Amino acid sequence: MTGPPSVSPHVDVLLGAYVLGALAPAEEARVAGHLAHCGTCRITYLDMADAQALLATLSEDDLLDLLGGPGGSGRPGGGTTP
């Protein structure tokens, strides 16, 4: 039998919501506390935060182009509507 872990379990499943500010206060505190001691999760968090900041600079048209949505360059015909 093993004892309780000496550090909190990884919080990677909560990091996306943490970046977006969508966690309940108790979960937010848990993630913040974990990030203070876990370099692995902290690196993942920083990568997610950077990605979120970059996405926030894109317009709807930019996103559609990247994702190939209606009018996006990912459509056959170079993004033009027939």
mmCIF file of N, CA and C in Angstrom:
data_model
loop_
_atom_site.group_PDB
_atom_site.id
_atom_site.type_symbol
_atom_site.label_atom_id
_atom_site.label_comp_id
_atom_site.label_asym_id
_atom_site.label_seq_id
_atom_site.Cartn_x
_atom_site.Cartn_y
_atom_site.Cartn_z
ATOM 1 N N MET A 1 0.855 -1.183 0.000
ATOM 2 C CA MET A 1 0.000 0.000 0.000
ATOM 3 C C MET A 1 0.895 1.238 0.000
ATOM 4 N N THR A 2 0.473 2.244 -0.715
ATOM 5 C CA THR A 2 1.252 3.477 -0.774
ATOM 6 C C THR A 2 0.538 4.575 -0.011
ATOM 7 N N GLY A 3 1.306 5.526 0.445
ATOM 8 C CA GLY A 3 0.740 6.657 1.170
ATOM 9 C C GLY A 3 0.279 7.728 0.206
ATOM 10 N N PRO A 4 -0.248 8.823 0.732
ATOM 11 C CA PRO A 4 -0.712 9.916 -0.125
ATOM 12 C C PRO A 4 0.462 10.544 -0.864
ATOM 13 N N PRO A 5 0.217 11.059 -2.055
ATOM 14 C CA PRO A 5 1.314 11.689 -2.796
ATOM 15 C C PRO A 5 1.833 12.909 -2.057
ATOM 16 N N SER A 6 3.124 13.174 -2.218
ATOM 17 C CA SER A 6 3.725 14.305 -1.517
ATOM 18 C C SER A 6 3.413 15.633 -2.201
ATOM 19 N N VAL A 7 2.983 15.575 -3.444
ATOM 20 C CA VAL A 7 2.585 16.793 -4.160
ATOM 21 C C VAL A 7 1.190 16.587 -4.718
ATOM 22 N N SER A 8 0.522 17.673 -5.022
ATOM 23 C CA SER A 8 -0.832 17.559 -5.559
ATOM 24 C C SER A 8 -0.786 16.911 -6.934
ATOM 25 N N PRO A 9 -1.851 16.186 -7.292
ATOM 26 C CA PRO A 9 -1.878 15.580 -8.626
ATOM 27 C C PRO A 9 -1.855 16.662 -9.707
ATOM 28 N N HIS A 10 -1.332 16.289 -10.851
ATOM 29 C CA HIS A 10 -1.269 17.249 -11.956
ATOM 30 C C HIS A 10 -2.663 17.771 -12.288
ATOM 31 N N VAL A 11 -2.702 18.999 -12.754
ATOM 32 C CA VAL A 11 -3.969 19.685 -13.016
ATOM 33 C C VAL A 11 -4.154 19.965 -14.503
ATOM 34 N N ASP A 12 -3.483 19.173 -15.346
ATOM 35 C CA ASP A 12 -3.498 19.456 -16.779
ATOM 36 C C ASP A 12 -4.894 19.511 -17.379
ATOM 37 N N VAL A 13 -5.828 18.736 -16.848
ATOM 38 C CA VAL A 13 -7.189 18.761 -17.397
ATOM 39 C C VAL A 13 -7.911 20.073 -17.075
ATOM 40 N N LEU A 14 -7.401 20.832 -16.128
ATOM 41 C CA LEU A 14 -8.025 22.102 -15.747
ATOM 42 C C LEU A 14 -7.332 23.321 -16.357
ATOM 43 N N LEU A 15 -6.202 23.109 -16.996
ATOM 44 C CA LEU A 15 -5.403 24.249 -17.441
ATOM 45 C C LEU A 15 -6.097 25.104 -18.500
ATOM 46 N N GLY A 16 -6.795 24.492 -19.437
ATOM 47 C CA GLY A 16 -7.492 25.270 -20.461
ATOM 48 C C GLY A 16 -8.519 26.210 -19.850
ATOM 49 N N ALA A 17 -9.305 25.686 -18.924
ATOM 50 C CA ALA A 17 -10.307 26.513 -18.248
ATOM 51 C C ALA A 17 -9.638 27.578 -17.382
ATOM 52 N N TYR A 18 -8.492 27.247 -16.795
ATOM 53 C CA TYR A 18 -7.748 28.209 -15.979
ATOM 54 C C TYR A 18 -7.274 29.377 -16.846
ATOM 55 N N VAL A 19 -6.733 29.072 -18.013
ATOM 56 C CA VAL A 19 -6.263 30.110 -18.935
ATOM 57 C C VAL A 19 -7.406 31.043 -19.319
ATOM 58 N N LEU A 20 -8.593 30.480 -19.511
ATOM 59 C CA LEU A 20 -9.748 31.277 -19.924
ATOM 60 C C LEU A 20 -10.466 31.951 -18.755
ATOM 61 N N GLY A 21 -10.027 31.686 -17.530
ATOM 62 C CA GLY A 21 -10.678 32.270 -16.360
ATOM 63 C C GLY A 21 -12.044 31.684 -16.093
ATOM 64 N N ALA A 22 -12.211 30.400 -16.426
ATOM 65 C CA ALA A 22 -13.530 29.771 -16.343
ATOM 66 C C ALA A 22 -13.668 28.781 -15.190
ATOM 67 N N LEU A 23 -12.757 28.807 -14.241
ATOM 68 C CA LEU A 23 -12.838 27.878 -13.112
ATOM 69 C C LEU A 23 -13.544 28.515 -11.921
ATOM 70 N N ALA A 24 -14.137 27.664 -11.113
ATOM 71 C CA ALA A 24 -14.686 28.113 -9.833
ATOM 72 C C ALA A 24 -13.505 28.545 -8.954
ATOM 73 N N PRO A 25 -13.740 29.438 -7.999
ATOM 74 C CA PRO A 25 -12.641 29.933 -7.166
ATOM 75 C C PRO A 25 -11.811 28.830 -6.494
ATOM 76 N N ALA A 26 -12.443 27.783 -6.012
ATOM 77 C CA ALA A 26 -11.692 26.708 -5.349
ATOM 78 C C ALA A 26 -10.781 25.979 -6.334
ATOM 79 N N GLU A 27 -11.297 25.722 -7.539
ATOM 80 C CA GLU A 27 -10.472 25.061 -8.560
ATOM 81 C C GLU A 27 -9.339 25.979 -9.014
ATOM 82 N N GLU A 28 -9.638 27.263 -9.153
ATOM 83 C CA GLU A 28 -8.615 28.229 -9.549
ATOM 84 C C GLU A 28 -7.482 28.266 -8.526
ATOM 85 N N ALA A 29 -7.833 28.259 -7.253
ATOM 86 C CA ALA A 29 -6.821 28.253 -6.195
ATOM 87 C C ALA A 29 -5.998 26.969 -6.232
ATOM 88 N N ARG A 30 -6.650 25.855 -6.494
ATOM 89 C CA ARG A 30 -5.942 24.568 -6.583
ATOM 90 C C ARG A 30 -4.924 24.592 -7.722
ATOM 91 N N VAL A 31 -5.342 25.090 -8.885
ATOM 92 C CA VAL A 31 -4.442 25.149 -10.038
ATOM 93 C C VAL A 31 -3.289 26.109 -9.754
ATOM 94 N N ALA A 32 -3.587 27.286 -9.233
ATOM 95 C CA ALA A 32 -2.541 28.268 -8.942
ATOM 96 C C ALA A 32 -1.523 27.704 -7.958
ATOM 97 N N GLY A 33 -2.003 27.020 -6.938
ATOM 98 C CA GLY A 33 -1.098 26.402 -5.973
ATOM 99 C C GLY A 33 -0.226 25.338 -6.609
ATOM 100 N N HIS A 34 -0.816 24.545 -7.477
ATOM 101 C CA HIS A 34 -0.060 23.493 -8.148
ATOM 102 C C HIS A 34 0.993 24.092 -9.082
ATOM 103 N N LEU A 35 0.617 25.132 -9.815
ATOM 104 C CA LEU A 35 1.552 25.748 -10.754
ATOM 105 C C LEU A 35 2.767 26.346 -10.050
ATOM 106 N N ALA A 36 2.593 26.748 -8.806
ATOM 107 C CA ALA A 36 3.701 27.314 -8.046
ATOM 108 C C ALA A 36 4.790 26.282 -7.766
ATOM 109 N N HIS A 37 4.428 24.988 -7.827
ATOM 110 C CA HIS A 37 5.382 23.934 -7.467
ATOM 111 C C HIS A 37 5.678 22.947 -8.584
ATOM 112 N N CYS A 38 4.957 22.999 -9.689
ATOM 113 C CA CYS A 38 5.119 21.994 -10.747
ATOM 114 C C CYS A 38 5.559 22.660 -12.049
ATOM 115 N N GLY A 39 6.823 22.488 -12.376
ATOM 116 C CA GLY A 39 7.356 23.076 -13.596
ATOM 117 C C GLY A 39 6.723 22.521 -14.855
ATOM 118 N N THR A 40 6.385 21.237 -14.848
ATOM 119 C CA THR A 40 5.783 20.614 -16.024
ATOM 120 C C THR A 40 4.445 21.258 -16.352
ATOM 121 N N CYS A 41 3.578 21.374 -15.363
ATOM 122 C CA CYS A 41 2.268 21.991 -15.586
ATOM 123 C C CYS A 41 2.412 23.484 -15.871
ATOM 124 N N ARG A 42 3.395 24.125 -15.235
ATOM 125 C CA ARG A 42 3.601 25.555 -15.461
ATOM 126 C C ARG A 42 3.998 25.818 -16.919
ATOM 127 N N ILE A 43 4.850 24.969 -17.495
ATOM 128 C CA ILE A 43 5.232 25.124 -18.900
ATOM 129 C C ILE A 43 4.017 24.937 -19.802
ATOM 130 N N THR A 44 3.206 23.922 -19.505
ATOM 131 C CA THR A 44 1.993 23.689 -20.296
ATOM 132 C C THR A 44 1.062 24.890 -20.196
ATOM 133 N N TYR A 45 0.888 25.414 -18.985
ATOM 134 C CA TYR A 45 0.043 26.592 -18.779
ATOM 135 C C TYR A 45 0.560 27.781 -19.594
ATOM 136 N N LEU A 46 1.859 28.037 -19.539
ATOM 137 C CA LEU A 46 2.421 29.173 -20.268
ATOM 138 C C LEU A 46 2.233 29.014 -21.776
ATOM 139 N N ASP A 47 2.395 27.793 -22.278
ATOM 140 C CA ASP A 47 2.151 27.542 -23.703
ATOM 141 C C ASP A 47 0.691 27.816 -24.063
ATOM 142 N N MET A 48 -0.229 27.351 -23.211
ATOM 143 C CA MET A 48 -1.657 27.580 -23.464
ATOM 144 C C MET A 48 -1.993 29.068 -23.391
ATOM 145 N N ALA A 49 -1.415 29.763 -22.426
ATOM 146 C CA ALA A 49 -1.680 31.195 -22.279
ATOM 147 C C ALA A 49 -1.159 31.962 -23.492
ATOM 148 N N ASP A 50 0.024 31.577 -23.996
ATOM 149 C CA ASP A 50 0.558 32.215 -25.200
ATOM 150 C C ASP A 50 -0.359 31.977 -26.396
ATOM 151 N N ALA A 51 -0.820 30.739 -26.553
ATOM 152 C CA ALA A 51 -1.712 30.406 -27.673
ATOM 153 C C ALA A 51 -3.013 31.192 -27.577
ATOM 154 N N GLN A 52 -3.567 31.291 -26.372
ATOM 155 C CA GLN A 52 -4.811 32.038 -26.181
ATOM 156 C C GLN A 52 -4.609 33.507 -26.514
ATOM 157 N N ALA A 53 -3.478 34.066 -26.113
ATOM 158 C CA ALA A 53 -3.200 35.475 -26.402
ATOM 159 C C ALA A 53 -3.071 35.708 -27.907
ATOM 160 N N LEU A 54 -2.428 34.785 -28.609
ATOM 161 C CA LEU A 54 -2.304 34.915 -30.064
ATOM 162 C C LEU A 54 -3.657 34.779 -30.751
ATOM 163 N N LEU A 55 -4.456 33.820 -30.309
ATOM 164 C CA LEU A 55 -5.783 33.639 -30.905
ATOM 165 C C LEU A 55 -6.656 34.872 -30.704
ATOM 166 N N ALA A 56 -6.478 35.546 -29.576
ATOM 167 C CA ALA A 56 -7.280 36.731 -29.278
ATOM 168 C C ALA A 56 -6.982 37.877 -30.244
ATOM 169 N N THR A 57 -5.838 37.827 -30.922
ATOM 170 C CA THR A 57 -5.486 38.901 -31.857
ATOM 171 C C THR A 57 -6.063 38.680 -33.250
ATOM 172 N N LEU A 58 -6.614 37.493 -33.499
ATOM 173 C CA LEU A 58 -7.137 37.171 -34.826
ATOM 174 C C LEU A 58 -8.587 37.621 -34.977
ATOM 175 N N SER A 59 -8.914 38.069 -36.168
ATOM 176 C CA SER A 59 -10.303 38.423 -36.464
ATOM 177 C C SER A 59 -11.072 37.155 -36.817
ATOM 178 N N GLU A 60 -12.379 37.272 -36.905
ATOM 179 C CA GLU A 60 -13.205 36.133 -37.304
ATOM 180 C C GLU A 60 -12.808 35.644 -38.697
ATOM 181 N N ASP A 61 -12.544 36.575 -39.604
ATOM 182 C CA ASP A 61 -12.122 36.193 -40.960
ATOM 183 C C ASP A 61 -10.789 35.447 -40.937
ATOM 184 N N ASP A 62 -9.853 35.904 -40.091
ATOM 185 C CA ASP A 62 -8.573 35.208 -39.960
ATOM 186 C C ASP A 62 -8.787 33.770 -39.502
ATOM 187 N N LEU A 63 -9.641 33.597 -38.500
ATOM 188 C CA LEU A 63 -9.912 32.256 -37.979
ATOM 189 C C LEU A 63 -10.558 31.374 -39.030
ATOM 190 N N LEU A 64 -11.513 31.929 -39.777
ATOM 191 C CA LEU A 64 -12.149 31.147 -40.840
ATOM 192 C C LEU A 64 -11.134 30.734 -41.900
ATOM 193 N N ASP A 65 -10.221 31.632 -42.234
ATOM 194 C CA ASP A 65 -9.172 31.285 -43.197
ATOM 195 C C ASP A 65 -8.312 30.140 -42.670
ATOM 196 N N LEU A 66 -7.924 30.226 -41.408
ATOM 197 C CA LEU A 66 -7.077 29.184 -40.819
ATOM 198 C C LEU A 66 -7.787 27.846 -40.729
ATOM 199 N N LEU A 67 -9.074 27.888 -40.429
ATOM 200 C CA LEU A 67 -9.832 26.656 -40.221
ATOM 201 C C LEU A 67 -10.488 26.140 -41.488
ATOM 202 N N GLY A 68 -10.446 26.926 -42.547
ATOM 203 C CA GLY A 68 -11.060 26.489 -43.796
ATOM 204 C C GLY A 68 -12.570 26.552 -43.769
ATOM 205 N N GLY A 69 -13.130 27.457 -42.976
ATOM 206 C CA GLY A 69 -14.577 27.604 -42.880
ATOM 207 C C GLY A 69 -15.140 28.347 -44.077
ATOM 208 N N PRO A 70 -16.421 28.710 -44.019
ATOM 209 C CA PRO A 70 -17.064 29.418 -45.134
ATOM 210 C C PRO A 70 -16.263 30.656 -45.523
ATOM 211 N N GLY A 71 -15.882 30.695 -46.783
ATOM 212 C CA GLY A 71 -15.091 31.820 -47.263
ATOM 213 C C GLY A 71 -13.620 31.696 -46.944
ATOM 214 N N GLY A 72 -13.244 30.665 -46.203
ATOM 215 C CA GLY A 72 -11.853 30.485 -45.814
ATOM 216 C C GLY A 72 -11.019 29.900 -46.934
ATOM 217 N N SER A 73 -9.715 30.089 -46.848
ATOM 218 C CA SER A 73 -8.821 29.613 -47.903
ATOM 219 C C SER A 73 -8.702 28.097 -47.919
ATOM 220 N N GLY A 74 -9.238 27.423 -46.916
ATOM 221 C CA GLY A 74 -9.205 25.973 -46.895
ATOM 222 C C GLY A 74 -10.235 25.336 -47.804
ATOM 223 N N ARG A 75 -11.078 26.148 -48.417
ATOM 224 C CA ARG A 75 -12.122 25.625 -49.315
ATOM 225 C C ARG A 75 -11.570 25.436 -50.716
ATOM 226 N N PRO A 76 -12.144 24.492 -51.440
ATOM 227 C CA PRO A 76 -11.768 24.367 -52.850
ATOM 228 C C PRO A 76 -12.028 25.685 -53.564
ATOM 229 N N GLY A 77 -11.149 26.066 -54.449
ATOM 230 C CA GLY A 77 -11.319 27.325 -55.177
ATOM 231 C C GLY A 77 -10.647 28.487 -54.487
ATOM 232 N N GLY A 78 -9.832 28.217 -53.472
ATOM 233 C CA GLY A 78 -9.073 29.283 -52.828
ATOM 234 C C GLY A 78 -9.881 30.203 -51.955
ATOM 235 N N GLY A 79 -11.023 29.752 -51.450
ATOM 236 C CA GLY A 79 -11.794 30.551 -50.524
ATOM 237 C C GLY A 79 -12.838 31.427 -51.162
ATOM 238 N N THR A 80 -13.012 31.321 -52.443
ATOM 239 C CA THR A 80 -14.048 32.121 -53.091
ATOM 240 C C THR A 80 -15.348 31.344 -53.106
ATOM 241 N N THR A 81 -16.429 32.056 -52.980
ATOM 242 C CA THR A 81 -17.747 31.431 -53.027
ATOM 243 C C THR A 81 -18.195 31.358 -54.473
ATOM 244 N N PRO A 82 -18.607 30.164 -54.948
ATOM 245 C CA PRO A 82 -19.029 30.040 -56.354
ATOM 246 C C PRO A 82 -20.261 30.866 -56.651
#
